[in-house]
Amino acid sequence: MALKVTLVKSPIGFEKSQGATARALGLNRLGKTVEVPDNASVQGMVFKIKHLVTVEQAQEVAS
């Protein structure tokens, strides 16, 4: 499984660690969407910046 995470609010004005968490996920500009694995470490990162992002399940392609 994978998650699609989109940055919808700027981390400017929040704790610096929240901006660093967004960058670590690959979210370096507003509106950027990345697909990340659904594991405990990523879920913790998303939880930390849940007020800045939207999250949805990624559709897997059947081959």
N, CA and C atoms as an extended XYZ file, in Angstrom:
189
Properties=species:S:1:pos:R:3:atomname:S:1:resname:S:1:resid:I:1 pbc="F F F"
N         0.832       -1.177        0.000 N   MET     1
C         0.000        0.000        0.000 CA  MET     1
C         0.881        1.246        0.000 C   MET     1
N         0.305        2.312       -0.491 N   ALA     2
C         1.018        3.575       -0.513 CA  ALA     2
C         0.031        4.695       -0.200 C   ALA     2
N         0.571        5.821        0.210 N   LEU     3
C        -0.227        6.997        0.525 CA  LEU     3
C         0.134        8.122       -0.429 C   LEU     3
N        -0.863        8.899       -0.840 N   LYS     4
C        -0.622       10.114       -1.608 CA  LYS     4
C        -0.771       11.274       -0.634 C   LYS     4
N         0.301       12.015       -0.448 N   VAL     5
C         0.322       13.127        0.501 CA  VAL     5
C         0.514       14.418       -0.289 C   VAL     5
N        -0.359       15.400       -0.051 N   THR     6
C        -0.303       16.684       -0.751 CA  THR     6
C        -0.151       17.808        0.260 C   THR     6
N         0.805       18.695        0.016 N   LEU     7
C         1.005       19.858        0.881 CA  LEU     7
C        -0.013       20.932        0.495 C   LEU     7
N        -0.922       21.276        1.405 N   VAL     8
C        -1.981       22.238        1.108 CA  VAL     8
C        -1.845       23.537        1.898 C   VAL     8
N        -0.953       23.566        2.877 N   LYS     9
C        -0.739       24.776        3.664 CA  LYS     9
C         0.758       24.933        3.905 C   LYS     9
N         1.231       26.160        3.856 N   SER    10
C         2.647       26.438        4.028 CA  SER    10
C         3.094       26.186        5.472 C   SER    10
N         4.273       25.571        5.639 N   PRO    11
C         4.798       25.374        6.994 CA  PRO    11
C         5.421       26.634        7.598 C   PRO    11
N         5.461       27.732        6.843 N   ILE    12
C         5.999       28.982        7.374 CA  ILE    12
C         5.111       29.453        8.524 C   ILE    12
N         5.713       29.800        9.633 N   GLY    13
C         4.970       30.252       10.793 CA  GLY    13
C         4.726       29.150       11.807 C   GLY    13
N         5.053       27.918       11.453 N   PHE    14
C         4.943       26.795       12.377 CA  PHE    14
C         6.352       26.428       12.832 C   PHE    14
N         6.462       25.460       13.708 N   GLU    15
C         7.777       25.044       14.189 CA  GLU    15
C         8.662       24.623       13.018 C   GLU    15
N         9.954       24.921       13.133 N   LYS    16
C        10.891       24.582       12.057 CA  LYS    16
C        10.928       23.084       11.780 C   LYS    16
N        10.717       22.289       12.820 N   SER    17
C        10.759       20.838       12.629 CA  SER    17
C         9.618       20.362       11.736 C   SER    17
N         8.497       21.093       11.717 N   GLN    18
C         7.390       20.703       10.848 CA  GLN    18
C         7.734       20.962        9.387 C   GLN    18
N         8.415       22.064        9.120 N   GLY    19
C         8.889       22.332        7.760 CA  GLY    19
C         9.907       21.304        7.326 C   GLY    19
N        10.772       20.899        8.250 N   ALA    20
C        11.777       19.881        7.941 CA  ALA    20
C        11.118       18.536        7.665 C   ALA    20
N        10.057       18.229        8.387 N   THR    21
C         9.331       16.983        8.161 CA  THR    21
C         8.686       16.988        6.782 C   THR    21
N         8.089       18.104        6.390 N   ALA    22
C         7.482       18.212        5.058 CA  ALA    22
C         8.538       18.028        3.975 C   ALA    22
N         9.683       18.655        4.142 N   ARG    23
C        10.763       18.508        3.146 CA  ARG    23
C        11.276       17.082        3.098 C   ARG    23
N        11.350       16.417        4.244 N   ALA    24
C        11.816       15.033        4.295 CA  ALA    24
C        10.865       14.099        3.549 C   ALA    24
N         9.587       14.462        3.510 N   LEU    25
C         8.616       13.671        2.747 CA  LEU    25
C         8.654       14.009        1.256 C   LEU    25
N         9.421       15.029        0.886 N   GLY    26
C         9.511       15.431       -0.520 CA  GLY    26
C         8.529       16.523       -0.882 C   GLY    26
N         7.931       17.152        0.121 N   LEU    27
C         6.950       18.215       -0.110 CA  LEU    27
C         7.649       19.559        0.009 C   LEU    27
N         8.155       20.070       -1.098 N   ASN    28
C         8.935       21.298       -1.035 CA  ASN    28
C         8.197       22.510       -1.589 C   ASN    28
N         6.954       22.345       -2.074 N   ARG    29
C         6.165       23.498       -2.507 CA  ARG    29
C         4.686       23.179       -2.360 C   ARG    29
N         3.886       24.216       -2.240 N   LEU    30
C         2.449       24.041       -2.078 CA  LEU    30
C         1.864       23.320       -3.287 C   LEU    30
N         0.960       22.411       -3.033 N   GLY    31
C         0.306       21.682       -4.112 CA  GLY    31
C         1.057       20.456       -4.587 C   GLY    31
N         2.261       20.253       -4.090 N   LYS    32
C         3.043       19.096       -4.516 CA  LYS    32
C         2.476       17.833       -3.878 C   LYS    32
N         2.367       16.782       -4.674 N   THR    33
C         1.866       15.494       -4.197 CA  THR    33
C         2.958       14.459       -4.364 C   THR    33
N         3.168       13.667       -3.336 N   VAL    34
C         4.140       12.581       -3.394 CA  VAL    34
C         3.467       11.290       -2.967 C   VAL    34
N         3.981       10.195       -3.475 N   GLU    35
C         3.493        8.883       -3.088 CA  GLU    35
C         4.554        8.256       -2.195 C   GLU    35
N         4.154        7.924       -0.981 N   VAL    36
C         5.080        7.388        0.011 CA  VAL    36
C         4.554        6.052        0.517 C   VAL    36
N         5.432        5.174        0.990 N   PRO    37
C         4.966        3.885        1.517 CA  PRO    37
C         4.156        4.075        2.792 C   PRO    37
N         3.215        3.192        3.001 N   ASP    38
C         2.368        3.259        4.188 CA  ASP    38
C         2.986        2.399        5.286 C   ASP    38
N         3.904        3.008        6.045 N   ASN    39
C         4.517        2.292        7.164 CA  ASN    39
C         4.499        3.192        8.400 C   ASN    39
N         4.943        2.658        9.508 N   ALA    40
C         4.841        3.372       10.784 CA  ALA    40
C         5.614        4.687       10.787 C   ALA    40
N         6.799        4.715       10.211 N   SER    41
C         7.593        5.945       10.251 CA  SER    41
C         6.952        7.047        9.422 C   SER    41
N         6.424        6.705        8.256 N   VAL    42
C         5.765        7.709        7.418 CA  VAL    42
C         4.465        8.168        8.068 C   VAL    42
N         3.724        7.261        8.676 N   GLN    43
C         2.485        7.642        9.354 CA  GLN    43
C         2.775        8.621       10.491 C   GLN    43
N         3.877        8.427       11.201 N   GLY    44
C         4.264        9.353       12.257 CA  GLY    44
C         4.611       10.726       11.716 C   GLY    44
N         5.300       10.760       10.566 N   MET    45
C         5.650       12.032        9.944 CA  MET    45
C         4.390       12.767        9.488 C   MET    45
N         3.465       12.033        8.881 N   VAL    46
C         2.221       12.641        8.412 CA  VAL    46
C         1.410       13.142        9.601 C   VAL    46
N         1.381       12.387       10.691 N   PHE    47
C         0.644       12.809       11.885 CA  PHE    47
C         1.192       14.130       12.423 C   PHE    47
N         2.498       14.301       12.361 N   LYS    48
C         3.129       15.509       12.890 CA  LYS    48
C         2.718       16.755       12.101 C   LYS    48
N         2.457       16.598       10.802 N   ILE    49
C         2.103       17.751        9.968 CA  ILE    49
C         0.701       17.602        9.385 C   ILE    49
N        -0.188       16.926       10.103 N   LYS    50
C        -1.525       16.640        9.581 CA  LYS    50
C        -2.326       17.903        9.274 C   LYS    50
N        -2.006       19.011        9.916 N   HIS    51
C        -2.705       20.269        9.670 CA  HIS    51
C        -2.198       20.972        8.406 C   HIS    51
N        -1.131       20.451        7.797 N   LEU    52
C        -0.560       21.056        6.593 CA  LEU    52
C        -0.818       20.240        5.328 C   LEU    52
N        -1.272       19.016        5.472 N   VAL    53
C        -1.363       18.105        4.329 CA  VAL    53
C        -2.745       17.461        4.227 C   VAL    53
N        -3.018       16.910        3.037 N   THR    54
C        -4.147       15.997        2.862 CA  THR    54
C        -3.562       14.652        2.466 C   THR    54
N        -4.230       13.582        2.902 N   VAL    55
C        -3.717       12.232        2.686 CA  VAL    55
C        -4.826       11.374        2.096 C   VAL    55
N        -4.475       10.553        1.114 N   GLU    56
C        -5.417        9.585        0.569 CA  GLU    56
C        -4.664        8.323        0.173 C   GLU    56
N        -5.402        7.245        0.060 N   GLN    57
C        -4.795        5.972       -0.361 CA  GLN    57
C        -4.479        6.066       -1.843 C   GLN    57
N        -3.298        5.620       -2.227 N   ALA    58
C        -2.913        5.598       -3.636 CA  ALA    58
C        -3.548        4.384       -4.307 C   ALA    58
N        -3.995        4.581       -5.532 N   GLN    59
C        -4.553        3.477       -6.294 CA  GLN    59
C        -3.414        2.641       -6.854 C   GLN    59
N        -3.463        1.341       -6.592 N   GLU    60
C        -2.418        0.460       -7.102 CA  GLU    60
C        -2.836       -0.067       -8.450 C   GLU    60
N        -1.879       -0.160       -9.349 N   VAL    61
C        -2.146       -0.635      -10.694 CA  VAL    61
C        -2.029       -2.144      -10.716 C   VAL    61
N        -3.074       -2.819      -11.176 N   ALA    62
C        -3.043       -4.296      -11.286 CA  ALA    62
C        -2.333       -4.661      -12.572 C   ALA    62
N        -1.355       -5.550      -12.461 N   SER    63
C        -0.637       -5.939      -13.678 CA  SER    63
C        -0.814       -7.399      -13.993 C   SER    63
